[in-house]
């Protein structure tokens, strides 16, 4: 199933038929992250930590004591949301990365809960590999086609990807990592420069020879960081695949990143 996606920028307005969906706590204290945006701009009500209010919909990920809920309980509230979207098909639903901020869960843990939901949901881009097409195994063939200057620095990467000797799932993976905002900050505004510099240091001479005098290696490293985080792997894993020592299976819902 193909969904719509948004780039996870902060929004303050949406069309009248589009509901802002955010992660909440059962106490209805909307003081941070997307919940604060919902309170300020989309009609969320203090004290209402579950369901519809104004132009917003709350999915609890923390309890009334502001403690992280078990994933099984969050799934219950996500299932309620699935039913709501099905019963209100004239609306669209702008889903934020619920549970992936203050609640402390990863995208890999939360996103698969939404698989099979109605097509009127607009997902955060980071959820895409977990609700749509299955990711492929990470192979030497993919890396050595993908990580070329003409692809990494292309102004029209989508058109270029279309003609690459890759499977459809590999092309989907290529688009995901090229369109993931990482350098110099990610979609949450976090500075990633030092992490990227660390990746370049760890891979320099082992996989690539980087010229540190230009900005180009940092852009290149940003794409590598996006791939490492998507698959939950580290630089040594990347190097092993690059040299054909092994392939790496796609991430699963409970898989967590192990960079370092």
Short mmCIF file of C-alpha atoms in Angstrom, two decimals:
data_model
loop_
_atom_site.label_atom_id
_atom_site.label_comp_id
_atom_site.label_asym_id
_atom_site.label_seq_id
_atom_site.Cartn_x
_atom_site.Cartn_y
_atom_site.Cartn_z
CA UNK A 1 0.00 0.00 0.00
CA UNK A 2 1.28 3.50 -0.88
CA UNK A 3 0.77 6.38 1.52
CA UNK A 4 1.46 10.10 1.54
CA UNK A 5 4.39 11.39 3.61
CA UNK A 6 5.47 14.69 5.13
CA UNK A 7 9.00 15.89 5.82
CA UNK A 8 8.49 16.24 9.60
CA UNK A 9 8.87 20.00 9.58
CA UNK A 10 7.03 21.84 12.36
CA UNK A 11 3.59 22.91 11.11
CA UNK A 12 1.24 25.50 12.57
CA UNK A 13 -1.59 25.30 10.05
CA UNK A 14 -3.23 22.50 8.09
CA UNK A 15 -6.22 22.38 5.70
CA UNK A 16 -9.57 22.24 7.50
CA UNK A 17 -10.07 18.59 6.54
CA UNK A 18 -6.69 17.52 7.97
CA UNK A 19 -6.30 16.45 11.61
CA UNK A 20 -3.01 16.87 13.51
CA UNK A 21 -2.16 13.57 15.25
CA UNK A 22 0.28 13.67 18.17
CA UNK A 23 1.66 11.56 20.99
CA UNK A 24 0.25 12.44 24.39
CA UNK A 25 0.01 11.42 28.02
CA UNK A 26 -3.17 10.34 29.78
CA UNK A 27 -2.99 13.37 32.07
CA UNK A 28 -3.48 15.63 29.04
CA UNK A 29 -0.46 17.77 29.89
CA UNK A 30 0.56 19.00 26.45
CA UNK A 31 3.75 20.82 27.36
CA UNK A 32 6.36 19.55 24.90
CA UNK A 33 7.05 18.43 21.35
CA UNK A 34 4.14 17.83 18.98
CA UNK A 35 1.72 17.95 21.94
CA UNK A 36 2.62 21.60 22.59
CA UNK A 37 2.06 22.33 18.89
CA UNK A 38 -1.34 20.62 19.08
CA UNK A 39 -2.27 22.73 22.11
CA UNK A 40 -1.10 26.00 20.58
CA UNK A 41 -2.37 25.59 17.03
CA UNK A 42 -4.78 22.65 16.57
CA UNK A 43 -7.31 22.81 19.37
CA UNK A 44 -5.95 20.17 21.74
CA UNK A 45 -7.37 20.59 25.24
CA UNK A 46 -5.50 20.41 28.51
CA UNK A 47 -6.71 17.39 30.46
CA UNK A 48 -7.71 15.50 27.31
CA UNK A 49 -4.96 12.99 26.58
CA UNK A 50 -6.79 10.61 24.29
CA UNK A 51 -8.73 10.96 21.05
CA UNK A 52 -10.20 13.85 19.13
CA UNK A 53 -10.35 17.51 20.15
CA UNK A 54 -10.45 20.57 17.91
CA UNK A 55 -8.37 19.80 14.82
CA UNK A 56 -6.20 17.28 16.65
CA UNK A 57 -6.16 13.65 17.75
CA UNK A 58 -4.14 12.40 20.74
CA UNK A 59 -2.55 8.94 20.86
CA UNK A 60 -1.31 8.22 24.40
CA UNK A 61 2.27 6.97 24.68
CA UNK A 62 2.74 7.93 28.37
CA UNK A 63 0.50 7.32 31.37
CA UNK A 64 -1.13 9.80 33.75
CA UNK A 65 2.13 9.96 35.75
CA UNK A 66 4.04 10.95 32.60
CA UNK A 67 5.80 7.59 32.49
CA UNK A 68 6.47 5.60 29.32
CA UNK A 69 3.71 3.13 28.44
CA UNK A 70 4.48 -0.46 27.40
CA UNK A 71 4.42 -0.95 23.64
CA UNK A 72 1.49 -3.34 23.97
CA UNK A 73 -0.62 -0.60 25.55
CA UNK A 74 0.38 1.94 22.91
CA UNK A 75 -0.66 -0.60 20.26
CA UNK A 76 -4.14 -0.62 21.84
CA UNK A 77 -4.46 3.15 21.35
CA UNK A 78 -3.05 2.94 17.82
CA UNK A 79 -5.68 0.33 17.00
CA UNK A 80 -8.35 2.72 18.27
CA UNK A 81 -6.92 5.37 15.95
CA UNK A 82 -7.04 2.95 13.01
CA UNK A 83 -10.75 2.43 13.63
CA UNK A 84 -11.30 6.19 13.89
CA UNK A 85 -9.59 6.89 10.53
CA UNK A 86 -11.64 4.16 8.88
CA UNK A 87 -14.90 5.55 10.29
CA UNK A 88 -14.05 9.15 9.30
CA UNK A 89 -12.81 8.71 5.72
CA UNK A 90 -13.50 12.31 4.63
CA UNK A 91 -10.70 13.60 6.85
CA UNK A 92 -6.96 13.33 6.36
CA UNK A 93 -4.65 12.68 9.30
CA UNK A 94 -1.25 14.36 9.63
CA UNK A 95 0.57 11.84 11.81
CA UNK A 96 3.61 12.97 13.78
CA UNK A 97 6.27 10.56 15.08
CA UNK A 98 4.22 9.62 18.14
CA UNK A 99 6.17 7.97 20.92
CA UNK A 100 9.54 8.79 19.37
CA UNK A 101 10.24 11.96 21.34
CA UNK A 102 9.67 12.37 25.07
CA UNK A 103 8.26 8.83 25.38
CA UNK A 104 11.63 7.49 24.26
CA UNK A 105 10.75 4.81 21.72
CA UNK A 106 12.42 4.40 18.33
CA UNK A 107 10.80 4.68 14.91
CA UNK A 108 11.54 0.96 14.43
CA UNK A 109 9.39 0.16 17.46
CA UNK A 110 6.47 2.51 16.78
CA UNK A 111 6.02 2.76 13.01
CA UNK A 112 5.09 -0.90 12.33
CA UNK A 113 2.07 -0.49 14.63
CA UNK A 114 0.44 1.61 11.91
CA UNK A 115 0.77 -0.91 9.09
CA UNK A 116 -2.50 -1.46 7.25
CA UNK A 117 -4.10 1.81 8.37
CA UNK A 118 -6.42 3.75 6.04
CA UNK A 119 -4.90 5.57 3.09
CA UNK A 120 -6.07 8.95 4.43
CA UNK A 121 -3.16 9.03 6.89
CA UNK A 122 -0.13 11.21 6.02
CA UNK A 123 2.92 9.61 7.61
CA UNK A 124 6.19 11.16 8.80
CA UNK A 125 8.87 10.29 6.25
CA UNK A 126 10.87 8.32 8.83
CA UNK A 127 8.00 5.79 9.10
CA UNK A 128 8.06 4.95 5.40
CA UNK A 129 10.27 1.83 5.36
CA UNK A 130 8.21 0.26 8.14
CA UNK A 131 4.70 0.77 6.76
CA UNK A 132 5.17 0.40 3.02
CA UNK A 133 7.59 -1.60 0.93
CA UNK A 134 9.87 -4.06 2.67
CA UNK A 135 13.48 -2.98 2.74
CA UNK A 136 15.95 -5.20 0.90
CA UNK A 137 18.98 -6.93 2.31
CA UNK A 138 21.94 -4.58 2.38
CA UNK A 139 24.40 -5.89 -0.21
CA UNK A 140 27.73 -5.02 -1.77
CA UNK A 141 25.94 -4.61 -5.11
CA UNK A 142 23.65 -1.91 -3.68
CA UNK A 143 26.36 0.01 -1.83
CA UNK A 144 28.81 0.11 -4.71
CA UNK A 145 26.14 1.34 -7.12
CA UNK A 146 24.59 3.77 -4.67
CA UNK A 147 27.63 5.44 -3.15
CA UNK A 148 28.98 7.27 -6.17
CA UNK A 149 29.58 11.00 -6.41
CA UNK A 150 27.22 11.38 -9.37
CA UNK A 151 24.37 9.91 -7.32
CA UNK A 152 25.08 11.40 -3.89
CA UNK A 153 25.47 14.91 -5.29
CA UNK A 154 22.89 14.74 -8.08
CA UNK A 155 20.35 17.58 -8.35
CA UNK A 156 17.84 15.10 -9.78
CA UNK A 157 18.53 11.94 -7.81
CA UNK A 158 15.05 10.45 -8.29
CA UNK A 159 15.38 10.38 -12.06
CA UNK A 160 18.87 8.94 -11.79
CA UNK A 161 17.76 6.20 -9.41
CA UNK A 162 15.08 5.12 -11.91
CA UNK A 163 17.75 3.94 -14.37
CA UNK A 164 20.10 2.24 -11.91
CA UNK A 165 20.60 -1.53 -12.02
CA UNK A 166 18.72 -2.03 -8.76
CA UNK A 167 15.58 -3.90 -7.73
CA UNK A 168 12.45 -1.89 -6.98
CA UNK A 169 12.99 -2.32 -3.24
CA UNK A 170 16.60 -1.20 -3.60
CA UNK A 171 15.45 1.87 -5.52
CA UNK A 172 12.99 2.61 -2.71
CA UNK A 173 15.84 2.31 -0.19
CA UNK A 174 18.01 4.65 -2.29
CA UNK A 175 15.29 7.31 -2.27
CA UNK A 176 14.73 6.97 1.47
CA UNK A 177 18.36 7.50 2.42
CA UNK A 178 18.92 10.32 -0.09
CA UNK A 179 15.84 12.19 1.14
CA UNK A 180 16.50 11.70 4.86
CA UNK A 181 17.44 15.05 6.37
CA UNK A 182 20.71 14.59 8.28
CA UNK A 183 23.37 17.20 7.46
CA UNK A 184 24.02 19.56 9.16
CA UNK A 185 20.89 18.94 11.24
CA UNK A 186 18.21 16.26 11.12
CA UNK A 187 14.44 16.71 10.91
CA UNK A 188 14.33 17.23 14.69
CA UNK A 189 16.86 20.04 14.53
CA UNK A 190 19.65 17.99 16.12
CA UNK A 191 23.21 18.92 15.10
CA UNK A 192 24.70 15.80 13.44
CA UNK A 193 28.05 17.27 12.33
CA UNK A 194 30.15 15.54 14.98
CA UNK A 195 28.51 12.16 14.35
CA UNK A 196 29.16 12.47 10.63
CA UNK A 197 32.78 13.50 11.23
CA UNK A 198 33.19 10.40 13.40
CA UNK A 199 31.81 8.19 10.64
CA UNK A 200 34.20 9.70 8.10
CA UNK A 201 37.11 9.14 10.46
CA UNK A 202 36.16 5.50 11.04
CA UNK A 203 35.72 4.75 7.33
CA UNK A 204 38.57 6.82 5.93
CA UNK A 205 41.07 4.51 4.25
CA UNK A 206 38.94 1.44 4.94
CA UNK A 207 36.22 2.15 2.39
CA UNK A 208 36.75 5.67 1.05
CA UNK A 209 39.53 8.25 0.96
CA UNK A 210 37.96 11.55 1.97
CA UNK A 211 39.39 14.99 1.27
CA UNK A 212 38.60 16.83 4.51
CA UNK A 213 39.33 20.24 2.92
CA UNK A 214 35.89 20.44 1.29
CA UNK A 215 32.30 20.14 2.50
CA UNK A 216 31.55 17.28 0.10
CA UNK A 217 32.64 14.48 2.48
CA UNK A 218 30.20 15.77 5.12
CA UNK A 219 27.30 15.51 2.67
CA UNK A 220 28.50 12.03 1.71
CA UNK A 221 28.80 11.09 5.37
CA UNK A 222 25.27 12.34 6.01
CA UNK A 223 23.91 9.78 3.56
CA UNK A 224 25.97 7.06 5.23
CA UNK A 225 24.61 8.12 8.65
CA UNK A 226 21.05 7.89 7.31
CA UNK A 227 21.75 4.33 6.13
CA UNK A 228 23.42 3.28 9.40
CA UNK A 229 20.49 4.54 11.46
CA UNK A 230 17.90 3.01 9.14
CA UNK A 231 19.46 -0.46 9.40
CA UNK A 232 20.69 -0.14 12.99
CA UNK A 233 24.29 -0.90 12.04
CA UNK A 234 27.72 0.64 12.60
CA UNK A 235 30.69 1.58 10.45
CA UNK A 236 32.30 -1.87 10.66
CA UNK A 237 29.07 -3.46 9.41
CA UNK A 238 29.04 -1.00 6.51
CA UNK A 239 32.66 -1.83 5.67
CA UNK A 240 31.98 -5.59 5.80
CA UNK A 241 29.11 -5.24 3.31
CA UNK A 242 31.14 -2.91 1.10
CA UNK A 243 33.90 -5.52 0.81
CA UNK A 244 31.43 -8.34 0.19
CA UNK A 245 32.09 -10.17 3.46
CA UNK A 246 28.38 -10.43 4.26
CA UNK A 247 24.91 -9.05 3.66
CA UNK A 248 22.70 -7.48 6.34
CA UNK A 249 19.01 -8.25 6.80
CA UNK A 250 16.52 -5.35 6.89
CA UNK A 251 15.54 -3.96 10.29
CA UNK A 252 12.68 -5.44 12.25
CA UNK A 253 10.24 -3.72 14.57
CA UNK A 254 12.13 -4.47 17.76
CA UNK A 255 15.60 -3.83 16.28
CA UNK A 256 17.55 -0.96 17.83
CA UNK A 257 20.53 0.92 16.44
CA UNK A 258 23.95 -0.17 17.61
CA UNK A 259 26.21 2.55 16.20
CA UNK A 260 29.50 3.02 17.92
#
